[in-house]
mmCIF file of N, CA, C and O in Angstrom:
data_model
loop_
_atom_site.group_PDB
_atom_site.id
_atom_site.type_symbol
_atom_site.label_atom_id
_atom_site.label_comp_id
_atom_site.label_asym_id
_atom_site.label_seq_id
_atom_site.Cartn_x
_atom_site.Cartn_y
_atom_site.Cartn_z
ATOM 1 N N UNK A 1 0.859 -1.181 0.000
ATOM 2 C CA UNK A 1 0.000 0.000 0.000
ATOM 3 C C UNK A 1 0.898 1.235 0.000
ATOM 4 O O UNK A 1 1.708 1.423 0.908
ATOM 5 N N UNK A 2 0.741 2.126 -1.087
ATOM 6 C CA UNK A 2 1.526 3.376 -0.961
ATOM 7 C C UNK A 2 1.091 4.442 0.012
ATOM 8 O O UNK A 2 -0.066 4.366 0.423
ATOM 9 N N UNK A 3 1.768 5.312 0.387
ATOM 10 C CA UNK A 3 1.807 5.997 1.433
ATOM 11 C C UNK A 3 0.220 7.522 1.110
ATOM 12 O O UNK A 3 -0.120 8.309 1.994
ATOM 13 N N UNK A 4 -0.311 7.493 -0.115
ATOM 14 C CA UNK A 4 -1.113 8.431 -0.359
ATOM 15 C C UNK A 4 -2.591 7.321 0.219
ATOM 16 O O UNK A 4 -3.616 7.763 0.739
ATOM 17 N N UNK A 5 -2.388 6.314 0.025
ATOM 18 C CA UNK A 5 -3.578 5.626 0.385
ATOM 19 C C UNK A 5 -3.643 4.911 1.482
ATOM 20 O O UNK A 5 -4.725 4.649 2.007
ATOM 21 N N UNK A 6 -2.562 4.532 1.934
ATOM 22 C CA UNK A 6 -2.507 4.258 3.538
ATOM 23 C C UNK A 6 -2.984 5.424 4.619
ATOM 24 O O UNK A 6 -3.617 5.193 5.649
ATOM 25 N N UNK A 7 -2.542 6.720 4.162
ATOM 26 C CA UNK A 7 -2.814 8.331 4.483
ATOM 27 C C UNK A 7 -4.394 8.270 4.592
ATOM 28 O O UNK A 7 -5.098 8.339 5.600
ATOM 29 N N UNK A 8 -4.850 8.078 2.875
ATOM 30 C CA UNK A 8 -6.224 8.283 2.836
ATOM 31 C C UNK A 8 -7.310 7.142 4.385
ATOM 32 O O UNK A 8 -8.422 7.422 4.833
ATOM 33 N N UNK A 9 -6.530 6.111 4.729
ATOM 34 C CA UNK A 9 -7.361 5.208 5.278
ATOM 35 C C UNK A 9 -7.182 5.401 6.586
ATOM 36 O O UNK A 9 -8.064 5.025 7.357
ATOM 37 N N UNK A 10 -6.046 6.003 7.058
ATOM 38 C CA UNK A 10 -6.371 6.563 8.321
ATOM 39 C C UNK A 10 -7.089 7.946 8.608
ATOM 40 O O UNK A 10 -7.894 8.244 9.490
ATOM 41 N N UNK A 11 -6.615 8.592 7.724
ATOM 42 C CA UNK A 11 -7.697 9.947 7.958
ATOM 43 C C UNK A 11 -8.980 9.489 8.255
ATOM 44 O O UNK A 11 -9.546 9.641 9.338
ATOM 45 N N UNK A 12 -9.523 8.805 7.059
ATOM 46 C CA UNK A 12 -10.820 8.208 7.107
ATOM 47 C C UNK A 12 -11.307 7.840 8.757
ATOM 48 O O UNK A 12 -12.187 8.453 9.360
ATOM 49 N N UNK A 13 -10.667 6.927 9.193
ATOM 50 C CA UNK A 13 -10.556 6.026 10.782
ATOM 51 C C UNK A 13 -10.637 7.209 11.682
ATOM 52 O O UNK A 13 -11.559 7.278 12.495
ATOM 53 N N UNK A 14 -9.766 8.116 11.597
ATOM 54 C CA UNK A 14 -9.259 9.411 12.914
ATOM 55 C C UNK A 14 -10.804 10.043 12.701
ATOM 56 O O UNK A 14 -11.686 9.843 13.537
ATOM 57 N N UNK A 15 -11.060 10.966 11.269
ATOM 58 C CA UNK A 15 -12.155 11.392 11.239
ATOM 59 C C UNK A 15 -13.620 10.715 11.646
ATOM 60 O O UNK A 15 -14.605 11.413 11.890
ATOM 61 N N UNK A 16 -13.628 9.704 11.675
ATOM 62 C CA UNK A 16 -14.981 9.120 11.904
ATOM 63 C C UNK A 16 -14.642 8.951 13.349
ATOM 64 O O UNK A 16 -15.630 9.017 14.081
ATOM 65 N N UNK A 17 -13.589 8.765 13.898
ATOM 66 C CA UNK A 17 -13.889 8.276 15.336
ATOM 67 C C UNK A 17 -13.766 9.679 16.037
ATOM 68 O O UNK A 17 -14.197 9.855 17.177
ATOM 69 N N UNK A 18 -13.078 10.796 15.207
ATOM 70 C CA UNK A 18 -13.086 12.216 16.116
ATOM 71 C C UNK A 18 -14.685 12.484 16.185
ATOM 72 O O UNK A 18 -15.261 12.481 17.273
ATOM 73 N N UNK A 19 -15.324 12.701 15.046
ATOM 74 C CA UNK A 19 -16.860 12.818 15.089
ATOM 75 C C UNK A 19 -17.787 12.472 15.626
ATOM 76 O O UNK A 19 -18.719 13.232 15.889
ATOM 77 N N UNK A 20 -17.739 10.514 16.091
ATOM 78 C CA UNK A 20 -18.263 10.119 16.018
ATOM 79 C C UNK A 20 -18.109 10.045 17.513
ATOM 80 O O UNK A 20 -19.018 10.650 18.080
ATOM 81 N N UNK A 21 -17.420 9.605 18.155
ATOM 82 C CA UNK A 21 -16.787 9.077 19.716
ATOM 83 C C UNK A 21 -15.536 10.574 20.249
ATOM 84 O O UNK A 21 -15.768 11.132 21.322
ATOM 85 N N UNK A 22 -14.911 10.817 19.806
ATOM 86 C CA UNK A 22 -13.809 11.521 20.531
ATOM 87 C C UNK A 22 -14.428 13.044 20.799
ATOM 88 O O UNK A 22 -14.634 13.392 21.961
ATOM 89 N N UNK A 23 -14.680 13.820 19.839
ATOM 90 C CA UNK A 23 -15.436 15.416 20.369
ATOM 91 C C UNK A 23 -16.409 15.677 21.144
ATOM 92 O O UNK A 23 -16.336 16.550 22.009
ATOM 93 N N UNK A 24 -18.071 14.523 20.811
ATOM 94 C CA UNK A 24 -19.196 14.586 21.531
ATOM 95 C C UNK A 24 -18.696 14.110 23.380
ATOM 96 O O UNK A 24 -19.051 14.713 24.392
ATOM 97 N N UNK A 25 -17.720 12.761 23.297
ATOM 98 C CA UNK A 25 -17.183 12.789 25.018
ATOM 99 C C UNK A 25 -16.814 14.084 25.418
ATOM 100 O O UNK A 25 -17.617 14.794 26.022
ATOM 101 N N UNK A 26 -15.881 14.397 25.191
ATOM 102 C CA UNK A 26 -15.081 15.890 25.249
ATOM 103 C C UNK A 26 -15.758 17.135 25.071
ATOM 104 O O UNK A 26 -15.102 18.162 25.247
ATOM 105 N N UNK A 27 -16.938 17.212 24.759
ATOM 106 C CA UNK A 27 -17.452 18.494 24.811
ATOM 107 C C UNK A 27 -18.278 17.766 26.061
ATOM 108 O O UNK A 27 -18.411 18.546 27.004
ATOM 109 N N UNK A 28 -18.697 16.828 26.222
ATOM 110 C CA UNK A 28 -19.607 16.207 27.437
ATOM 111 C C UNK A 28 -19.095 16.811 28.720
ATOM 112 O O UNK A 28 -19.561 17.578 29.563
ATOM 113 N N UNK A 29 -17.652 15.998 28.495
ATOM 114 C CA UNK A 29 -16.792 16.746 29.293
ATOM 115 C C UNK A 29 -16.525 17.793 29.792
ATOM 116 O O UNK A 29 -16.715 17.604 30.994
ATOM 117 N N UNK A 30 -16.215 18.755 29.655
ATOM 118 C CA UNK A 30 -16.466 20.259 29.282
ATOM 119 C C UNK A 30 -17.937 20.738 29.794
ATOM 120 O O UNK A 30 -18.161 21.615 30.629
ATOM 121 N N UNK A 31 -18.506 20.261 29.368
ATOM 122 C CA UNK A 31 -20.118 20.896 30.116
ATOM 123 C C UNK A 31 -20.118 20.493 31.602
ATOM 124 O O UNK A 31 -20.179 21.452 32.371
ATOM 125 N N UNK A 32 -20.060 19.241 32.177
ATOM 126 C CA UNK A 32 -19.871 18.887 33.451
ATOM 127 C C UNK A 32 -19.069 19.749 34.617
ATOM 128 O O UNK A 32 -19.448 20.165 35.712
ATOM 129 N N UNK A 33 -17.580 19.857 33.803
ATOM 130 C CA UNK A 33 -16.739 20.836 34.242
ATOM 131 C C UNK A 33 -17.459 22.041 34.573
ATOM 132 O O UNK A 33 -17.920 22.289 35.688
ATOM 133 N N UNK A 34 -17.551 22.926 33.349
ATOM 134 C CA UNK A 34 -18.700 24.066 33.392
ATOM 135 C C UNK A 34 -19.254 24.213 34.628
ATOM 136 O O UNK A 34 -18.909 25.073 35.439
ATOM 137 N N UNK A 35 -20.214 23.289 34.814
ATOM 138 C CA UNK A 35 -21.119 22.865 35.997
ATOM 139 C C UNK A 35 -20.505 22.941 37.006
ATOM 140 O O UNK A 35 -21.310 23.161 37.912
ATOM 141 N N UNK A 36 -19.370 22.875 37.426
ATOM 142 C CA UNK A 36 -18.551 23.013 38.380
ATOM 143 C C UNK A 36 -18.125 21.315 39.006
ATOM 144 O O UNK A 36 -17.583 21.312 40.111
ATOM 145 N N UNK A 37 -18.323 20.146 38.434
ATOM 146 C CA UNK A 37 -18.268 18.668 38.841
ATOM 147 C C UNK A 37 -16.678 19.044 38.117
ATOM 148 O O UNK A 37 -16.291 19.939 37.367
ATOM 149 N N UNK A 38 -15.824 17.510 38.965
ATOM 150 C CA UNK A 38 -14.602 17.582 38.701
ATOM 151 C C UNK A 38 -14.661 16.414 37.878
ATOM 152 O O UNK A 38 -15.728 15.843 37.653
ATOM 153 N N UNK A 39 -12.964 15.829 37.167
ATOM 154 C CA UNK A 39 -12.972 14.910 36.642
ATOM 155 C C UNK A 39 -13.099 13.539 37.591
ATOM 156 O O UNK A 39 -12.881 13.372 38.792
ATOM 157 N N UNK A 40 -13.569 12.580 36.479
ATOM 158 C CA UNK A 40 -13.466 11.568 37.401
ATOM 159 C C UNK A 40 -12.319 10.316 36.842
ATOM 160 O O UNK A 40 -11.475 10.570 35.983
ATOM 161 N N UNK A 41 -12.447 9.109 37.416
ATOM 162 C CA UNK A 41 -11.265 8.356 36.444
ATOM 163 C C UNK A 41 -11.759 7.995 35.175
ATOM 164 O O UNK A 41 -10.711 7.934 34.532
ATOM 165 N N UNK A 42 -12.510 7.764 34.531
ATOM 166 C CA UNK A 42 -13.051 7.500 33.257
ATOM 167 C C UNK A 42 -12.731 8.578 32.438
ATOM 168 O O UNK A 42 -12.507 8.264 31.269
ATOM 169 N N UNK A 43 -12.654 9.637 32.687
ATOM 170 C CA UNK A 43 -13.051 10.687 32.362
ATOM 171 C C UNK A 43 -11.240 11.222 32.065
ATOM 172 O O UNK A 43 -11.113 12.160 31.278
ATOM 173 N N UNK A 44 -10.213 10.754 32.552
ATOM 174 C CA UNK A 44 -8.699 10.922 32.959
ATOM 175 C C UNK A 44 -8.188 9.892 31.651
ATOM 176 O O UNK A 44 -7.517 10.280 30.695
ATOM 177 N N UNK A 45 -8.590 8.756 31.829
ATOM 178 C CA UNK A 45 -8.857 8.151 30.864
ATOM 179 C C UNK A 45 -8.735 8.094 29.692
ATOM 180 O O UNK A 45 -7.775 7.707 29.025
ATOM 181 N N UNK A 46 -10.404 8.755 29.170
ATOM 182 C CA UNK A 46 -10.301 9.308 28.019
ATOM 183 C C UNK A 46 -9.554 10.303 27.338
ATOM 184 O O UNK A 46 -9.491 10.470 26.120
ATOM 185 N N UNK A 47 -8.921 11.029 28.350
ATOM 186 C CA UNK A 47 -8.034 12.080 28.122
ATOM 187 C C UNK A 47 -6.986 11.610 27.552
ATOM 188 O O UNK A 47 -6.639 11.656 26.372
ATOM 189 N N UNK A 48 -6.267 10.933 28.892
ATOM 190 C CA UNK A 48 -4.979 10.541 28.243
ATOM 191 C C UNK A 48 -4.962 9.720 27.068
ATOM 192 O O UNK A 48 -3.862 9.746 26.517
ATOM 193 N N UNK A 49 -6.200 8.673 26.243
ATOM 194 C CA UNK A 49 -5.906 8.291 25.062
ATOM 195 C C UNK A 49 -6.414 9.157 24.143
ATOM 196 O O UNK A 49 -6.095 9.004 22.964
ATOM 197 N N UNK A 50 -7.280 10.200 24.522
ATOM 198 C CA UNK A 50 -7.294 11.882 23.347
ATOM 199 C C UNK A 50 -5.486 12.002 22.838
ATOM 200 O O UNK A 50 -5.120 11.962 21.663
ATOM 201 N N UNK A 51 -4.687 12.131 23.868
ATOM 202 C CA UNK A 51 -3.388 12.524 23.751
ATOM 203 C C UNK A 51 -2.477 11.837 23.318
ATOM 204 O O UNK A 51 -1.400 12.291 22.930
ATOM 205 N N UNK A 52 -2.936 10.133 23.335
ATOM 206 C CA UNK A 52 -1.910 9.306 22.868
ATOM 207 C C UNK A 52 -2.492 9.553 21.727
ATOM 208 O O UNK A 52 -1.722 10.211 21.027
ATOM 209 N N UNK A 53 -3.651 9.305 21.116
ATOM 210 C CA UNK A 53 -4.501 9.612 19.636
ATOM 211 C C UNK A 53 -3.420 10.683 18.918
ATOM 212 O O UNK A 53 -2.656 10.568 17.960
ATOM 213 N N UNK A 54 -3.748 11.843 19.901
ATOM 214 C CA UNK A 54 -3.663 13.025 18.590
ATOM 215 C C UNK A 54 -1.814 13.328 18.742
ATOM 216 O O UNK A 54 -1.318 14.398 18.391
ATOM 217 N N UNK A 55 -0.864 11.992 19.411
ATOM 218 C CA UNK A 55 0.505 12.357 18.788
ATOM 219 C C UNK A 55 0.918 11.702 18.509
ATOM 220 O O UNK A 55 2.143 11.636 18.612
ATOM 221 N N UNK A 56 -0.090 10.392 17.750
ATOM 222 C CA UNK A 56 0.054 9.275 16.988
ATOM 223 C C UNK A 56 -0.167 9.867 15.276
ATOM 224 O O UNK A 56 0.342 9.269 14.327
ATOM 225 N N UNK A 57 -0.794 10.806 15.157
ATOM 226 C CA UNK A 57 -1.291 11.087 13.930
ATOM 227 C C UNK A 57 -0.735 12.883 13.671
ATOM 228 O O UNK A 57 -1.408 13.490 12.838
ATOM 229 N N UNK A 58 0.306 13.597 14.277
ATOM 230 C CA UNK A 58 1.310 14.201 13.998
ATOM 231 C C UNK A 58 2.179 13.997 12.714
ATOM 232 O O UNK A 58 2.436 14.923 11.944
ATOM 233 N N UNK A 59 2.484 13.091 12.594
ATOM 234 C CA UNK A 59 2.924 12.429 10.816
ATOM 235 C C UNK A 59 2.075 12.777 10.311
ATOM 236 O O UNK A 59 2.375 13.467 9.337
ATOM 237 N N UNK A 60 0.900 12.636 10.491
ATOM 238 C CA UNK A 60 -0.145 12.195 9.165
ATOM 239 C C UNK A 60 -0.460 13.899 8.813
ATOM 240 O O UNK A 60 -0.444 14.379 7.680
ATOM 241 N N UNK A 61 -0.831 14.878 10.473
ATOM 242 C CA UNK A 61 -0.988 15.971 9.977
ATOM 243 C C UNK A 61 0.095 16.807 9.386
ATOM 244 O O UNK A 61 -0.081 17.676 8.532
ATOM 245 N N UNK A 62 1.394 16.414 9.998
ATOM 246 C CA UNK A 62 2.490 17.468 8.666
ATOM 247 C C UNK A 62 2.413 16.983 7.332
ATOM 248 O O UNK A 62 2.951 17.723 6.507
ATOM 249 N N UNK A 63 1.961 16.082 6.951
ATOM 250 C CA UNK A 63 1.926 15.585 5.585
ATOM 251 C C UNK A 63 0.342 16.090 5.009
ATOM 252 O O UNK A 63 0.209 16.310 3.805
ATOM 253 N N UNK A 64 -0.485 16.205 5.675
ATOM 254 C CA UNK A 64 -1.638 16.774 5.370
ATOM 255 C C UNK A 64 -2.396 18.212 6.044
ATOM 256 O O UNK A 64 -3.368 18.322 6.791
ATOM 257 N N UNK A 65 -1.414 19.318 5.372
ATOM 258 C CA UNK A 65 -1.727 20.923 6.223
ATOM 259 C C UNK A 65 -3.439 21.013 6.300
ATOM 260 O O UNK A 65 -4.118 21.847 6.899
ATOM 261 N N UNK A 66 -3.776 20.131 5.674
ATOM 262 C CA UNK A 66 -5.246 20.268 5.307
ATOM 263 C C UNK A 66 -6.348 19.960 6.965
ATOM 264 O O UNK A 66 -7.350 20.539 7.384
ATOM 265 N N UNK A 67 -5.702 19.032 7.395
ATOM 266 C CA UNK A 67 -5.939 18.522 8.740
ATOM 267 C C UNK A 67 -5.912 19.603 9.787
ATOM 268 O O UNK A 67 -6.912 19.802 10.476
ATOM 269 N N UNK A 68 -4.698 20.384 9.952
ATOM 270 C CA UNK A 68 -4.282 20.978 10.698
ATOM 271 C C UNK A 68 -5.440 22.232 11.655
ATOM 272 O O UNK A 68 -5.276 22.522 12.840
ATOM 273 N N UNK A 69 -6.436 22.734 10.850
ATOM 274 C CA UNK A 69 -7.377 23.511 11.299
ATOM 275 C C UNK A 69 -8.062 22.311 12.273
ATOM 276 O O UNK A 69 -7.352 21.955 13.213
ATOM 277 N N UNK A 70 -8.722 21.983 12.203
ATOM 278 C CA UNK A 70 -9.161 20.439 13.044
ATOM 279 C C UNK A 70 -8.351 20.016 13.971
ATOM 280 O O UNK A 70 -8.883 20.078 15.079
ATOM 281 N N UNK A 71 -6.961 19.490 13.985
ATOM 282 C CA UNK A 71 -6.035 19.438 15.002
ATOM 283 C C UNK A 71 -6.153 20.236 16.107
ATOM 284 O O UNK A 71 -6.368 19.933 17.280
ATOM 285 N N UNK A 72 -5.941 21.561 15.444
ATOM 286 C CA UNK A 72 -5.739 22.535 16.384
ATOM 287 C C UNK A 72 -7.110 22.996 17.170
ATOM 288 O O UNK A 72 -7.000 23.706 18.169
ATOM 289 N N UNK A 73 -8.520 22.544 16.658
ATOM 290 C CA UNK A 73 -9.663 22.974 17.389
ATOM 291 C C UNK A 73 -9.667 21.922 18.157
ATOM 292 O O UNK A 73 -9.756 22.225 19.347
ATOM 293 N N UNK A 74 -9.588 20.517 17.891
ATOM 294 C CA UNK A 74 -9.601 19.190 18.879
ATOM 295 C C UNK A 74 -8.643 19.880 20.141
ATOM 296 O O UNK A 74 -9.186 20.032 21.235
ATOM 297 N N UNK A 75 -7.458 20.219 19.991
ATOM 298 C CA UNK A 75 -6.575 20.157 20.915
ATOM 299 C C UNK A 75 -7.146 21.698 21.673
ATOM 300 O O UNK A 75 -6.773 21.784 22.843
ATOM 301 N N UNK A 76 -7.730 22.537 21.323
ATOM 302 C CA UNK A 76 -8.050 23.659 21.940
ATOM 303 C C UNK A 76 -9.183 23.314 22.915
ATOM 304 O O UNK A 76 -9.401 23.948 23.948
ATOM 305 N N UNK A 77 -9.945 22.161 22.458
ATOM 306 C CA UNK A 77 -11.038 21.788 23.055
ATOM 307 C C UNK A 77 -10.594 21.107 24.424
ATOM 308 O O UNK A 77 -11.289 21.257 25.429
ATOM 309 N N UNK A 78 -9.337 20.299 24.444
ATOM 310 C CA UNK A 78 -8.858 19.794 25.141
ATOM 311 C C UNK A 78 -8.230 20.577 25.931
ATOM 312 O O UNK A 78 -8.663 20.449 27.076
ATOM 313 N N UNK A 79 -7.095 21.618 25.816
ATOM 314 C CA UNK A 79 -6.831 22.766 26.548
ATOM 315 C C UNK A 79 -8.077 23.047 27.642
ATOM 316 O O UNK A 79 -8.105 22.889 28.862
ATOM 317 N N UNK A 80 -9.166 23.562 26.635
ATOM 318 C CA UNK A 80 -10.352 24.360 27.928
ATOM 319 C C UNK A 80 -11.029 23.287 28.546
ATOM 320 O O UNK A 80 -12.003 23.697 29.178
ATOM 321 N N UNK A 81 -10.847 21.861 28.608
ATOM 322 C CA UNK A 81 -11.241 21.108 29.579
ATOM 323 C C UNK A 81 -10.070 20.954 30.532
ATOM 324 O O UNK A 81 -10.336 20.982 31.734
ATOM 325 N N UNK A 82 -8.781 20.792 30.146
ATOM 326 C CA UNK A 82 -7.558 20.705 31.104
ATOM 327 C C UNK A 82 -7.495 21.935 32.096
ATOM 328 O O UNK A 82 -6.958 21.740 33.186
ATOM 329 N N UNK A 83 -7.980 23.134 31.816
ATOM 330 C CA UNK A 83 -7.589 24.874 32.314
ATOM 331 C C UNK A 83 -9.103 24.095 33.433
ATOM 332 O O UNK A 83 -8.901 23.330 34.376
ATOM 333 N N UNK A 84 -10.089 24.429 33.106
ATOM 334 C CA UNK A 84 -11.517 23.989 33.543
ATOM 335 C C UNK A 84 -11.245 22.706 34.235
ATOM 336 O O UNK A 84 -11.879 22.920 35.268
ATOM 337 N N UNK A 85 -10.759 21.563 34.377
ATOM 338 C CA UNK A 85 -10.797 20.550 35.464
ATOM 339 C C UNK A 85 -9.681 20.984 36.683
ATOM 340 O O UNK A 85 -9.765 20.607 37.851
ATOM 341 N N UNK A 86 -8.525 21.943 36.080
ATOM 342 C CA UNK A 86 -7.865 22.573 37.148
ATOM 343 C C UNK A 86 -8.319 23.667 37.628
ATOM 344 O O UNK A 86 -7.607 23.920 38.600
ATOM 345 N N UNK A 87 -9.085 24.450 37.506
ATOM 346 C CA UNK A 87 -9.702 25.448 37.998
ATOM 347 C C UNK A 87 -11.073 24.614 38.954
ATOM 348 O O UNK A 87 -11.165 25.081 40.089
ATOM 349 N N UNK A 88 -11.852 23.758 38.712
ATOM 350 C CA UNK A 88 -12.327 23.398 39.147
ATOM 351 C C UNK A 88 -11.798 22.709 41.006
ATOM 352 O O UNK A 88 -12.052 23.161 42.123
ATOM 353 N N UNK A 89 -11.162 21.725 40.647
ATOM 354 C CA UNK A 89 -9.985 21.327 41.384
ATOM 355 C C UNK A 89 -9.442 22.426 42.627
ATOM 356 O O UNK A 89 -9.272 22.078 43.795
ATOM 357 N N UNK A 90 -9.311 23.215 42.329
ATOM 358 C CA UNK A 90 -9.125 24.776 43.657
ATOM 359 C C UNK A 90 -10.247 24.856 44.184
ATOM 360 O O UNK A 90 -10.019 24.705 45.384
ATOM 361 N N UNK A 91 -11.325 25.000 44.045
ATOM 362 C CA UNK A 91 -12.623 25.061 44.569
ATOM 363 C C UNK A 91 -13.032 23.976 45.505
ATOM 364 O O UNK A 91 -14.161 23.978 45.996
#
């Protein structure tokens, strides 16, 4: 398999599972926080494989600048739950 279509078949995989499973948790997330509830372990969890995810597919986005707007909103999303479960956390 050449490297333009091996490319194409993980994008495919990342995108359906960011859509489908990885953003709707994570904004879930994020609302709870909001609410002022802290994280819990499930919830630590999912995080840390958000993070193994998105610096597994670092290759894929320098090879595809096209990605990169998306990267950077996933990971911003993740930021304001990390700022928000530590702010929470003081309280």
């Amino acid at each position: 398999m050449n490297q333009v279509s091996n490319d194409l078949g993980i994008s495919i995989v990342i995108l359906e599972r960011l859509s489908i499973e990885t953003i709707p948790k994570a904004k879930g997330i994020h609302d709870r926080l909001m609410e002022g509830e802290l994280l819990d372990h499930w919830d630590r969890q999912l995080l840390d494989e958000f993070i193994k995810d998105a610096e597994q597919i670092i290759p894929l986005v320098e090879r595809h600048p096209e990605y990169q707007d998306l990267y950077t909103q996933v990971f911003h999303l993740y930021k304001l739950i990390t700022d928000q479960a530590l702010l929470n956390e003081k309280y």
